[in-house]
Coordinates of C-alpha atoms and ligand atoms in Angstrom, one line a residue:
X1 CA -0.3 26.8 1.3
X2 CA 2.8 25.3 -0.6
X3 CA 3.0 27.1 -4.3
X4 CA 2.5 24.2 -7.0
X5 CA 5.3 23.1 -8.7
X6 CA 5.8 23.9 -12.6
X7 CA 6.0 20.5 -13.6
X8 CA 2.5 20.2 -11.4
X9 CA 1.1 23.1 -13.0
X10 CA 1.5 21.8 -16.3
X11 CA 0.1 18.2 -15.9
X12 CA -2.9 20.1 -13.9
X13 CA -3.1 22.5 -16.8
X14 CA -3.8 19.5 -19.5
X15 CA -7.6 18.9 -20.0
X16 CA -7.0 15.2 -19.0
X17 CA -4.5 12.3 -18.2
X18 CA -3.8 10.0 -20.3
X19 CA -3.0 6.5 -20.4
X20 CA 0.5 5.4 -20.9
X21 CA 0.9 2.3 -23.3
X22 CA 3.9 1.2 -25.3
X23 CA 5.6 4.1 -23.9
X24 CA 3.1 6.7 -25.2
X25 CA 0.2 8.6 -24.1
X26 CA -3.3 7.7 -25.1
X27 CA -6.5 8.3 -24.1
X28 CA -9.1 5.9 -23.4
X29 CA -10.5 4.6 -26.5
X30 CA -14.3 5.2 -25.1
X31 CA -13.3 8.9 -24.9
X32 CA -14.5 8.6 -21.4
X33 CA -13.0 10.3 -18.3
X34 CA -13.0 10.3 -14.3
X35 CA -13.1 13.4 -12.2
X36 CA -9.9 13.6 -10.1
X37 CA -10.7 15.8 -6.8
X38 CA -9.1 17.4 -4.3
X39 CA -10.1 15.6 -0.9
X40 CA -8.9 18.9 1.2
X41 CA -11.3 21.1 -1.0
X42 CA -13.5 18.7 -3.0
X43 CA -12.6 20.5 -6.3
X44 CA -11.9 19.2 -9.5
X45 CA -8.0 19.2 -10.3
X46 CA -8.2 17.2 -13.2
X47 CA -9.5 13.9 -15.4
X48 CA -7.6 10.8 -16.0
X49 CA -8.9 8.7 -18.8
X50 CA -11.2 5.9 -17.8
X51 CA -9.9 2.6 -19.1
X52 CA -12.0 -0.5 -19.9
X53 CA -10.9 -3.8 -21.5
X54 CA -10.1 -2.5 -24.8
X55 CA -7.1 -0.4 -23.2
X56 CA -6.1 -2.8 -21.0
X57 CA -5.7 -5.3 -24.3
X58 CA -3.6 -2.4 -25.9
X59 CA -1.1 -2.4 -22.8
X60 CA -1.2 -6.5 -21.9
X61 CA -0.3 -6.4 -25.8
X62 CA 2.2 -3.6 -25.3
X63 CA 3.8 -5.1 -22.2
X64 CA 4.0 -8.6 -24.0
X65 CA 6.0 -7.5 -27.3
X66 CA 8.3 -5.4 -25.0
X67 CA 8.5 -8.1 -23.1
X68 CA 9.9 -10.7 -26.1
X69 CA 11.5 -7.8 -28.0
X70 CA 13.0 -4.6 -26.2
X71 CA 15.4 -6.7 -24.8
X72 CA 14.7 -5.4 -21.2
X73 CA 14.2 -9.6 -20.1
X74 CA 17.6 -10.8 -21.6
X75 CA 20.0 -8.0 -21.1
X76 CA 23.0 -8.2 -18.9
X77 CA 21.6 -7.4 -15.2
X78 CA 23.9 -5.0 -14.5
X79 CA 22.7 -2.9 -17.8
X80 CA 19.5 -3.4 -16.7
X81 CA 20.4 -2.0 -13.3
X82 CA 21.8 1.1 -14.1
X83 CA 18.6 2.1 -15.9
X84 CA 16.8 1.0 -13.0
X85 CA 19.4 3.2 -10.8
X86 CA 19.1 6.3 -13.0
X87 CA 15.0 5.8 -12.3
X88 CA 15.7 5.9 -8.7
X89 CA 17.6 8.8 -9.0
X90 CA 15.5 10.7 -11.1
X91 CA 12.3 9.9 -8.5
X92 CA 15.0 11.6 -6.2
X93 CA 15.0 14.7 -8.3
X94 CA 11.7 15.1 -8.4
X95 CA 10.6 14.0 -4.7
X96 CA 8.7 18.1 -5.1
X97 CA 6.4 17.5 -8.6
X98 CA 5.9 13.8 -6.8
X99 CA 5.1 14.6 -2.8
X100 CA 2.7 17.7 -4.5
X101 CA 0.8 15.6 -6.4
X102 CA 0.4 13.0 -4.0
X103 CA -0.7 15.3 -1.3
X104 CA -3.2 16.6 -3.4
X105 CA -4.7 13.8 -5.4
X106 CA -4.4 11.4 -1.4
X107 CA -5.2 14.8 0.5
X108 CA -1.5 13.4 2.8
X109 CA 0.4 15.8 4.4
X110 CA 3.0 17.5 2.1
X111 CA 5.6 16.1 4.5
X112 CA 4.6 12.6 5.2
X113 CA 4.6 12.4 0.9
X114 CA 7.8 14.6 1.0
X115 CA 10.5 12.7 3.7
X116 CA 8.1 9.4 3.4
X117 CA 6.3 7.9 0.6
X118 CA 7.9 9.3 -2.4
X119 CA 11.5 8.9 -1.2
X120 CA 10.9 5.3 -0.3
X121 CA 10.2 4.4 -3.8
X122 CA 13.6 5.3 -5.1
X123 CA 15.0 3.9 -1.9
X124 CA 12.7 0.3 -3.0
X125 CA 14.2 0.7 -6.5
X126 CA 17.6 0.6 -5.5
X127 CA 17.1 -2.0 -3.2
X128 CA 15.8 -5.1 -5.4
X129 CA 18.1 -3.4 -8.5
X130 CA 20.9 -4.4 -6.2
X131 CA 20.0 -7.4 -5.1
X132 CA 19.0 -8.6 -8.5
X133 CA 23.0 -7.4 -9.6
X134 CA 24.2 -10.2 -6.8
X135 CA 21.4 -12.9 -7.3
X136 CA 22.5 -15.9 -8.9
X137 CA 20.3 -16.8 -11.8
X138 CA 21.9 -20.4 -12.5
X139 CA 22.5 -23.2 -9.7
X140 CA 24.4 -26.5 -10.6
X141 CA 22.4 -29.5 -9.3
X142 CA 24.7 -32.4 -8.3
X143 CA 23.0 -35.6 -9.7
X144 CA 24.8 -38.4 -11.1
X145 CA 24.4 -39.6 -14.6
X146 CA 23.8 -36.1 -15.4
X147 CA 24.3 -32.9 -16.6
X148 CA 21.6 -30.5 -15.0
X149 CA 21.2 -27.1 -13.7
X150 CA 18.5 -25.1 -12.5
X151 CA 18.0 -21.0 -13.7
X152 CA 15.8 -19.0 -12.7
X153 CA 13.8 -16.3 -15.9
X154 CA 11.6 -13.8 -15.8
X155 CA 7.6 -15.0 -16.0
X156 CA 6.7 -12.1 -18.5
X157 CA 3.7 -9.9 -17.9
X158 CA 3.2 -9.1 -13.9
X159 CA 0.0 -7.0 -13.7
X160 CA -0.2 -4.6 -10.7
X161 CA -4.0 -3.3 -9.1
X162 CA -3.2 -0.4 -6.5
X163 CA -4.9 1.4 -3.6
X164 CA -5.5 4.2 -3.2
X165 CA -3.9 5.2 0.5
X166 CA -0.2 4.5 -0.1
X167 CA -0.8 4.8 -4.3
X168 CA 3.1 5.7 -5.4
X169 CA 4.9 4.2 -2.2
X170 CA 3.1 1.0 -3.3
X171 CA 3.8 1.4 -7.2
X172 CA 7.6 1.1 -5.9
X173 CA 6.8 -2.2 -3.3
X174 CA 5.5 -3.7 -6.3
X175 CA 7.3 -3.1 -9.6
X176 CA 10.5 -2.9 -8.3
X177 CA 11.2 -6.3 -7.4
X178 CA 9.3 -7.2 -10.9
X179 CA 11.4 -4.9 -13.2
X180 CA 14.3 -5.9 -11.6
X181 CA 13.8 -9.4 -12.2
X182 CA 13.5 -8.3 -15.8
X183 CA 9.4 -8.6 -16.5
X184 CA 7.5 -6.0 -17.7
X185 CA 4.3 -4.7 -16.2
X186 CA 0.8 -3.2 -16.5
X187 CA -0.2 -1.1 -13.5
X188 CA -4.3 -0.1 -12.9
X189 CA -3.6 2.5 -9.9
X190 CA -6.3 3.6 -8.0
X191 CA -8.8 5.6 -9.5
X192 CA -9.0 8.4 -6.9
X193 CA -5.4 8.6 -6.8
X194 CA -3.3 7.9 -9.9
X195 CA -1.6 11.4 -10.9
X196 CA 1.8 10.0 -9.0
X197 CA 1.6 6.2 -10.7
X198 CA 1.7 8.7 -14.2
X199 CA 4.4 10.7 -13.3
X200 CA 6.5 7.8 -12.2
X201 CA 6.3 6.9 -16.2
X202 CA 7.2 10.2 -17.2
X203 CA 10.6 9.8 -15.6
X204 CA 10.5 5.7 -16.6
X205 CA 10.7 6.9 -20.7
X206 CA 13.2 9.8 -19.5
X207 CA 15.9 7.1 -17.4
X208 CA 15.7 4.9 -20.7
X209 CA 13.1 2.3 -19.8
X210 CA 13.0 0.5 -22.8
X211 CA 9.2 1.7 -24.4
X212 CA 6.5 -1.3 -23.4
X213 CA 8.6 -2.0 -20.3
X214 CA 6.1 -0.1 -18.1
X215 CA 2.4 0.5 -19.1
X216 CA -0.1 2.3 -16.5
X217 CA -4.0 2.4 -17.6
X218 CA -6.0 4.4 -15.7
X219 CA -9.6 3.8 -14.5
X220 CA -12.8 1.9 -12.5
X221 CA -11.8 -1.0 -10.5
X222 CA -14.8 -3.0 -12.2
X223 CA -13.9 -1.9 -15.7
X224 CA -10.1 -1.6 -15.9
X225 CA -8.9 -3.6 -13.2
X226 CA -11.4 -6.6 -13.4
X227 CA -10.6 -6.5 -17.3
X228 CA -7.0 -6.7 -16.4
X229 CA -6.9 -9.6 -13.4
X230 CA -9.3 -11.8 -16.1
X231 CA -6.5 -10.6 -18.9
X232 CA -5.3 -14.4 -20.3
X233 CA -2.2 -12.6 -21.2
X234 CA -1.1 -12.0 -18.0
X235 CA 1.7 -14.1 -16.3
X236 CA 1.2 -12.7 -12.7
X237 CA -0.9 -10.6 -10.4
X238 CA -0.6 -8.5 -7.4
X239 CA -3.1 -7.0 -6.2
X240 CA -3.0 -4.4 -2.9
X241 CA -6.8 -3.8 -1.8
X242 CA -9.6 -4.8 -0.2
X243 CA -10.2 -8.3 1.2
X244 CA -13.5 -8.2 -0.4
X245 CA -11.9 -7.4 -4.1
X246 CA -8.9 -9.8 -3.6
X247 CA -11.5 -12.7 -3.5
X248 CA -12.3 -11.5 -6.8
X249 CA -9.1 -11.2 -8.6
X250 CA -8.3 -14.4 -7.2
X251 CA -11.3 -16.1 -8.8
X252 CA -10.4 -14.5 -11.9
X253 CA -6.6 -15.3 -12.2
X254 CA -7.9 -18.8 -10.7
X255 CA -9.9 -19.2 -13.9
X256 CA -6.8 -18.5 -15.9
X257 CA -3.8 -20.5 -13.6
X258 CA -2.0 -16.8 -13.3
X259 CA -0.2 -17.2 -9.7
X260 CA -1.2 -14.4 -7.5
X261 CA -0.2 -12.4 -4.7
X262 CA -2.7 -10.8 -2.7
X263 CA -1.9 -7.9 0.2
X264 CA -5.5 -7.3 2.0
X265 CA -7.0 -5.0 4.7
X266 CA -6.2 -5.3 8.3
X267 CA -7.6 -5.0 12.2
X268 CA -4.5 -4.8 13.9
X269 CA -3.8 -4.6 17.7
X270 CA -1.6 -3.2 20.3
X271 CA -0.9 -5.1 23.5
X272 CA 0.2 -2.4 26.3
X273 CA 1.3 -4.1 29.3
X274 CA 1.5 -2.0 32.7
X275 CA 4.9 -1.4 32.7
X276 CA 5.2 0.8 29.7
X277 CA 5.6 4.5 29.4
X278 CA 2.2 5.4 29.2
X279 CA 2.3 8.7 27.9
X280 CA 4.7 8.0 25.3
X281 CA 2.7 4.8 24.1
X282 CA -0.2 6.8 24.0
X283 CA 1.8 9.4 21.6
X284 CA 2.8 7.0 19.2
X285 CA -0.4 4.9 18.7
X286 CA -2.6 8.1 18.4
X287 CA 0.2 9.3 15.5
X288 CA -0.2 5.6 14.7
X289 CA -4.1 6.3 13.6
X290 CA -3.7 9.7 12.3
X291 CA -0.9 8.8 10.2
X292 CA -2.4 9.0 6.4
X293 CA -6.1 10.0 8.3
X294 CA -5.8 6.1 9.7
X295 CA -6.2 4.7 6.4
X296 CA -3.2 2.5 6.9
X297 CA -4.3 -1.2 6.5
X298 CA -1.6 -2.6 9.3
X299 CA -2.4 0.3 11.9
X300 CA -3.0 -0.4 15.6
X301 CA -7.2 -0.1 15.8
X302 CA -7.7 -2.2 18.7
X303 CA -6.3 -1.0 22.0
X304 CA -5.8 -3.8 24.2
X305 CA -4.8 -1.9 27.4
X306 CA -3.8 -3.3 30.8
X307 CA -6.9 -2.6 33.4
X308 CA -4.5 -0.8 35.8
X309 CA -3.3 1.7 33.7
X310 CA -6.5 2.1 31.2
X311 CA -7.7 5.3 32.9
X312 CA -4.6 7.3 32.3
X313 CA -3.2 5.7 28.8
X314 CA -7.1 6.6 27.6
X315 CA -6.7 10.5 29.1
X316 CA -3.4 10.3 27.5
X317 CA -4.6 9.0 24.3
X318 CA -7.7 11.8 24.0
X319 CA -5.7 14.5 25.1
X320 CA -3.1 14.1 22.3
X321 CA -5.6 13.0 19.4
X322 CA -7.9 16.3 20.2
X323 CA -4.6 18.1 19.6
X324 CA -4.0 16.5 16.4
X325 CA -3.5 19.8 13.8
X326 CA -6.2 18.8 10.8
X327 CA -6.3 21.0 7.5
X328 CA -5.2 20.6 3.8
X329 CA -2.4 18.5 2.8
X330 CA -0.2 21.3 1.4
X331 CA -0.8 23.6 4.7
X332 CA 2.7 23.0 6.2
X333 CA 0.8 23.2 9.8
X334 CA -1.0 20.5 8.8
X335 CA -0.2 17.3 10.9
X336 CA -3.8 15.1 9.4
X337 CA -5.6 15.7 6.0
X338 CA -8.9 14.7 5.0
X339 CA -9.9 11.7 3.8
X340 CA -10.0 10.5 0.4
X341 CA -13.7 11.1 -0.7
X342 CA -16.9 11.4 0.4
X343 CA -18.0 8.3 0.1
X344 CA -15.2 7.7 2.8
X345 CA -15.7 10.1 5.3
X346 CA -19.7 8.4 5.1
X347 CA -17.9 4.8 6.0
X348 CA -15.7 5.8 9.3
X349 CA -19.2 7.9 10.3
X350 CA -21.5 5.2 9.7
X351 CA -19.2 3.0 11.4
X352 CA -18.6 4.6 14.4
X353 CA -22.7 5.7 14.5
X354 CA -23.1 1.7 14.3
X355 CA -20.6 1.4 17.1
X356 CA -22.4 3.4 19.4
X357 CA -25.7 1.7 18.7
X358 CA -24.0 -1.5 19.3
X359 CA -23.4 -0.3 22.7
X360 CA -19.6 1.0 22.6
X361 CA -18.7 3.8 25.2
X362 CA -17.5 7.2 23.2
X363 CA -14.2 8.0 24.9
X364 CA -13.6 10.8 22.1
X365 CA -15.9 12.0 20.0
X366 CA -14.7 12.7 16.3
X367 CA -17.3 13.9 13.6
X368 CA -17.4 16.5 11.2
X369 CA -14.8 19.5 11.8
X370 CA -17.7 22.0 11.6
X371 CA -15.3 25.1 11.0
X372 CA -15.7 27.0 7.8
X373 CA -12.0 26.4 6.6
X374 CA -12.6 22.6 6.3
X375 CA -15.8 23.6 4.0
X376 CA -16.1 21.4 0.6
X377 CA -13.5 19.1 2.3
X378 CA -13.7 15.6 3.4
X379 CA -12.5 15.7 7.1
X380 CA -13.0 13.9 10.0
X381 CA -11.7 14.5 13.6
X382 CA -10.5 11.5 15.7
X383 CA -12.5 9.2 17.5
X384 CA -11.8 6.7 20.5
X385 CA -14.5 3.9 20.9
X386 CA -14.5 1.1 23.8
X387 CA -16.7 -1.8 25.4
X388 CA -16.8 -5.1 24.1
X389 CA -14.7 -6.7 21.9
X390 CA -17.8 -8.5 19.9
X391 CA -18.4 -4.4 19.2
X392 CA -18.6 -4.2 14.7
X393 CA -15.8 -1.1 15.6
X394 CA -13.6 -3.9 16.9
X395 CA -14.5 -6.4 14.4
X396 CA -14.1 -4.8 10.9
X397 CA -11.8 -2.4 9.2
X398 CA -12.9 1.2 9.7
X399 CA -9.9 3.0 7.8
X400 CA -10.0 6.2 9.4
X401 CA -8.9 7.7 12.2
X402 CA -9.9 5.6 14.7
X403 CA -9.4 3.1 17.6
X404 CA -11.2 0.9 20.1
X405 CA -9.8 1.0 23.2
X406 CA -10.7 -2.9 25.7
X407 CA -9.3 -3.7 28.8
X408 CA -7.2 -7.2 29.5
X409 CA -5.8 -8.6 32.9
X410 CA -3.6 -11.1 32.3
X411 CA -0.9 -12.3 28.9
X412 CA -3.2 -14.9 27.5
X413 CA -6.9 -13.1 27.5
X414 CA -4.3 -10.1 25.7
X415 CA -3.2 -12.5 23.1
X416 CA -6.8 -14.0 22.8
X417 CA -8.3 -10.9 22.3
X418 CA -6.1 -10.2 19.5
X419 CA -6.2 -13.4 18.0
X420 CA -10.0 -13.2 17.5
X421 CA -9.8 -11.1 14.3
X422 CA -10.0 -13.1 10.9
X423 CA -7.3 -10.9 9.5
X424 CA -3.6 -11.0 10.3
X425 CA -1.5 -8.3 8.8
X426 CA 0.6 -6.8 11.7
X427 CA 0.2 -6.7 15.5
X428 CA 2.3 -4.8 18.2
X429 CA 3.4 -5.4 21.9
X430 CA 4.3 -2.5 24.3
X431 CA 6.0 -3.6 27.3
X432 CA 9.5 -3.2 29.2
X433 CA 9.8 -7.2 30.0
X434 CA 11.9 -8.1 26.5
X435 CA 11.2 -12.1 26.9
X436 CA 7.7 -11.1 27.6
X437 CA 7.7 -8.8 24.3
X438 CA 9.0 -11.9 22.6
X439 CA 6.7 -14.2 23.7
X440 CA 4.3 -12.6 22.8
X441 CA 4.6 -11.6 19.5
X442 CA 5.4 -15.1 18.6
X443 CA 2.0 -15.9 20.1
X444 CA -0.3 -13.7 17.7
X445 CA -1.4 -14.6 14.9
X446 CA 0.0 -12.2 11.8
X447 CA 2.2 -11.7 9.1
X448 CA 4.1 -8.9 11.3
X449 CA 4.6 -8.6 15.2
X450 CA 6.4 -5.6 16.5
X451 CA 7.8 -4.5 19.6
X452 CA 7.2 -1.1 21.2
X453 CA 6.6 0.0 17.6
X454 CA 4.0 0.2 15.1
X455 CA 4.0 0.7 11.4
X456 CA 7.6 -0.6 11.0
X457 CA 9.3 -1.0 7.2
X458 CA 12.4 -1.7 6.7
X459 CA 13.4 -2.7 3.3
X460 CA 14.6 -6.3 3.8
X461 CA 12.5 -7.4 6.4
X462 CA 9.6 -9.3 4.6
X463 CA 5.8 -7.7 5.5
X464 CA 3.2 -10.0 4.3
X465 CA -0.6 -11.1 5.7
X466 CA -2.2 -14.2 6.7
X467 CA -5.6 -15.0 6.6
X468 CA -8.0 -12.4 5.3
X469 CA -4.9 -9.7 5.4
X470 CA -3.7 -11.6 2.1
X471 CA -1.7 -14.9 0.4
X472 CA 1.1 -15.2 -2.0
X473 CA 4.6 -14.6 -0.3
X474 CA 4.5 -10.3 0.7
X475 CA 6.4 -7.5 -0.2
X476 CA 9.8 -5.6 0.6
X477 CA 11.5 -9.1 1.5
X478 CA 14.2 -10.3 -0.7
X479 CA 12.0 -13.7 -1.3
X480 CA 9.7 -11.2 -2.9
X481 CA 12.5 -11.1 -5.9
X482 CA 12.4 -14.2 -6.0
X483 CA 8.6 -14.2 -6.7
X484 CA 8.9 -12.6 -10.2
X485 CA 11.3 -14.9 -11.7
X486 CA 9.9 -18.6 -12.0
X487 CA 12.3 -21.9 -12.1
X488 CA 13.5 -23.9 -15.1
X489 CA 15.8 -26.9 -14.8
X490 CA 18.0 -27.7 -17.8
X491 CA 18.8 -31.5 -17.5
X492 CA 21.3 -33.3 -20.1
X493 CA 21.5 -37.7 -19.5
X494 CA 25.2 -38.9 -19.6
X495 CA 26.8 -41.9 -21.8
Ligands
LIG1 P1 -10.3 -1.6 -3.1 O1 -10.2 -3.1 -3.0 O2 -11.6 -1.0 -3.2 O3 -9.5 -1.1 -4.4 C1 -8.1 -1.4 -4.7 C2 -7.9 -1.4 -6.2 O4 -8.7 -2.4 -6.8 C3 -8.2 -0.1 -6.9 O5 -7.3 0.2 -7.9 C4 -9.6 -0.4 -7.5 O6 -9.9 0.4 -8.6 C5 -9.4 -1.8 -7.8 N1 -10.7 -2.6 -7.9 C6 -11.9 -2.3 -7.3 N2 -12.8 -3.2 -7.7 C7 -12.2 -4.1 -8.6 C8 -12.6 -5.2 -9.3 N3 -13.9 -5.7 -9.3 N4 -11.7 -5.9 -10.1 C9 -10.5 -5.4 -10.2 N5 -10.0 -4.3 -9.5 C10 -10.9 -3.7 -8.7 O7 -9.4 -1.0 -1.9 P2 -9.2 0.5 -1.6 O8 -10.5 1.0 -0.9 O9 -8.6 1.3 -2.7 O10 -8.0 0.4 -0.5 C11 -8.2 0.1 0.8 C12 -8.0 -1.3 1.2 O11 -6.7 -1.7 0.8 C13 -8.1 -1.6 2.6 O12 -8.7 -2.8 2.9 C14 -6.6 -1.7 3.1 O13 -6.4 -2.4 4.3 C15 -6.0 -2.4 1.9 N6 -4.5 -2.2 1.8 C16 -3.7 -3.2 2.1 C17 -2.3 -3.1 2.0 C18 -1.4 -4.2 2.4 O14 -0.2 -4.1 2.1 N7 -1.8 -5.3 2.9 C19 -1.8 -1.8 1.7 C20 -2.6 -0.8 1.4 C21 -4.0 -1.0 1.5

């Protein structure tokens, strides 16, 4: 087990972690705090404080008054971006403290925090701090009889309600492009994991982030976060969660006119045609669903497998996921953690018990690891369901590791069977027939198709849902700067 880092030691040591507002730490005016646990043990680590609406008024406040008066919104981009670029490089510096804390507060493998997450949030940073220092922020407009031009400002206050799977990766998909664009922000990470989302301010106050730029209160979803979509002094939302909590925030920021962007859960499928590699298909979609324990809301949970090669790609599939190395996230043999909590672990069971009512053959059984070593913990071993595709497994997000497996025999009952999910965040198709790969991805119905892939981010390619996977323009694009900084047009009659 990896020693803990000093600076991890130290924020572990203190009896709880505090809110940080107007660039200082607070704790929650109620004097209240939540447990933080370790998902590979079930211990206590810590507390964070628990926020309600009287903190989140202290940081909308905060963020608002940095947001007129530290300067951060009207300072020369470039000045702006080398603060930004020292943040990026201090995240850098401390990709150890970071990927530690992640693993233990997510229960992730040290690694997939270490060479993954962590180091994609400086890599974020940089890339909407540059594009922000060659984005035009003033357009002539060519209209006789006047003067006019169109510039493009800052809204203010963007408000940011994280998950917790992803909880620092997604901190940097969504305040980057905001900070960049010279807002300020409140964040509500998640309250099972939000150790990281603190840290990330330490190293805001120490690259020179003006104080109020960055505020972070800690806490319930129904206190902290409702108190902060419903905030009137809010100028935007985005919110990374649940389809089922989305509705909410959207009624909320509805109520107020606050535009918001919403990235949702996911059921997504993999086409594999019968001209594939079926042993290395079956490799990466079974490190597809054990990547972060499954709970990945774009991962491939619906196997759509040609009939002719279904017998082999499921032996294939089985033998690598029964393989899979499970144990604590800072075990450097460790290849899948636990899951976050308890109450979890009880979900992907009670959804695949359902499943198997419902009729579904078990290809794989997962479960319970019963070994003493995983004692305390909250693990769970792969599973591999299959049968019909009205089946609740292939119907609703499970987020764990999981997958049902159904058979198709020709392109267009493989494209139907994907497109009968309500939710379209990403998709992928597995075949050696390029126009076929093409055609096919253009054909279902999804924010993201990729080809002989899955889970692909590439900073600059836009990933965004559609239907219940989410609304409001995405992430890691470069339109997604352009969502943080609203129009004006500055118009002047002539003679
Ligand atoms: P969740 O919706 O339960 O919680 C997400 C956040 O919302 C947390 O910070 C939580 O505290 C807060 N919250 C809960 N209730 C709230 C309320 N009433 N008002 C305001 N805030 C509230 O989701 P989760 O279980 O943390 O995350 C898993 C979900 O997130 C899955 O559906 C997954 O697919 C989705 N997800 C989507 C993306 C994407 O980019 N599309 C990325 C990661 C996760």
């Amino acid at each position: 087990m990896q020693t803990l880092h000093e600076a991890v030691q130290a924020m572990l040591s203190s009896e709880a972690q505090r809110h940080f507002i107007g660039g200082e730490w607070v704790g929650a005016q109620s004097g209240k705090t939540i447990p933080v646990n370790d998902p590979g043990s079930g211990k206590e680590i810590t507390r964070i404080a628990a926020g309600d609406a009287t903190d989140v008024d202290s940081a909308v406040a905060a963020a608002r008054t940095a947001f007129r008066k530290s300067g951060w919104a009207t300072m020369p981009v470039n000045d702006r971006a080398v603060i930004l670029h020292r943040l990026a490089d201090l995240i850098d510096k401390h990709v150890e403290p970071l990927a530690q804390l992640e693993s233990l507060d997510v229960g992730k493998p040290l690694a997939q925090a270490q060479f993954g997450d962590v180091p994609n949030v400086s890599q974020t940073l940089r890339y909407y701090t540059d594009l922000s220092v060659h984005t035009r922020r003033a357009e002539p407009i060519a209209v006789s009889g006047y003067e006019a031009r169109s510039i493009r400002v800052p809204y203010g206050v963007c408000a940011f309600i994280i998950p917790w799977n992803f909880p620092i990766l997604l901190v940097g998909w969504g305040v980057s492009p905001a900070l960049a664009a010279g807002n300020t922000v409140v964040i509500k990470p998640p309250e099972d994991a939000s150790l990281t989302a603190l840290y990330f301010c330490k190293l805001a106050k120490e690259a020179g982030v003006p104080d109020g730029v960055i505020n972070v209160v800690t806490g319930y979803g129904e206190e902290a976060g409702a108190a902060l979509a419903e905030h009137p002094g809010i100028n935007r939302m985005s919110f990374t969660g649940s389809p089922e909590v989305g509705r909410l925030i959207a009624e909320s920021c509805g109520r107020n006119l606050v535009p918001v962007k919403l990235e949702l859960g996911g059921k997504g499928a993999a086409i594999l045609f019968n001209d594939i590699d079926v042993s290395a298909a079956a490799t990466a979609l079974s490190g597809a669903i054990t990547l972060n324990s499954g709970q990945v809301c774009c991962t491939a949970t619906r196997w759509i497998v040609h009939e002719s090669i279904m017998d082999r790609f499921v032996d294939s599939a089985t033998s690598v996921l029964s393989q899979v190395a499970i144990g604590h996230g800072l075990d450097a043999s460790t290849q899948m953690g636990p899951v976050i909590s308890e109450k979890q672990r009880k979900r992907v069971l009670g959804y695949i018990e359902r499943g198997e009512q419902e009729g579904a053959n078990v290809l794989l059984r997962g479960g319970v690891p019963d070994s003493l070593e995983f004692d305390g913990g909250y693990y769970v071993r792969p599973s591999l369901l299959g049968g019909s595709p009205d089946n609740v497994c292939a119907r609703e997000e499970v987020f764990g590791p999981f997958a049902f497996v159904m058979p198709f025999s020709d392109e267009d009952e493989a494209i139907d069977l994907v497109n009968r999910s309500n939710y379209g965040l990403a998709n992928s198709v597995w075949t050696a027939d390029l126009e076929r790969a093409n055609r096919v991805a253009e054909a279902m119905v999804a924010g993201n198709s990729w080809i002989n892939a899955h889970n692909v981010f590439v900073h600059g390619i836009p990933y965004a849902g559609c239907n219940l996977s989410g609304m409001g323009g995405g992430v890691l694009g470069p339109d997604t700067f352009f969502d943080y900084l609203r129009p004006q047009s500055i118009v002047r009659p002539l003679g």
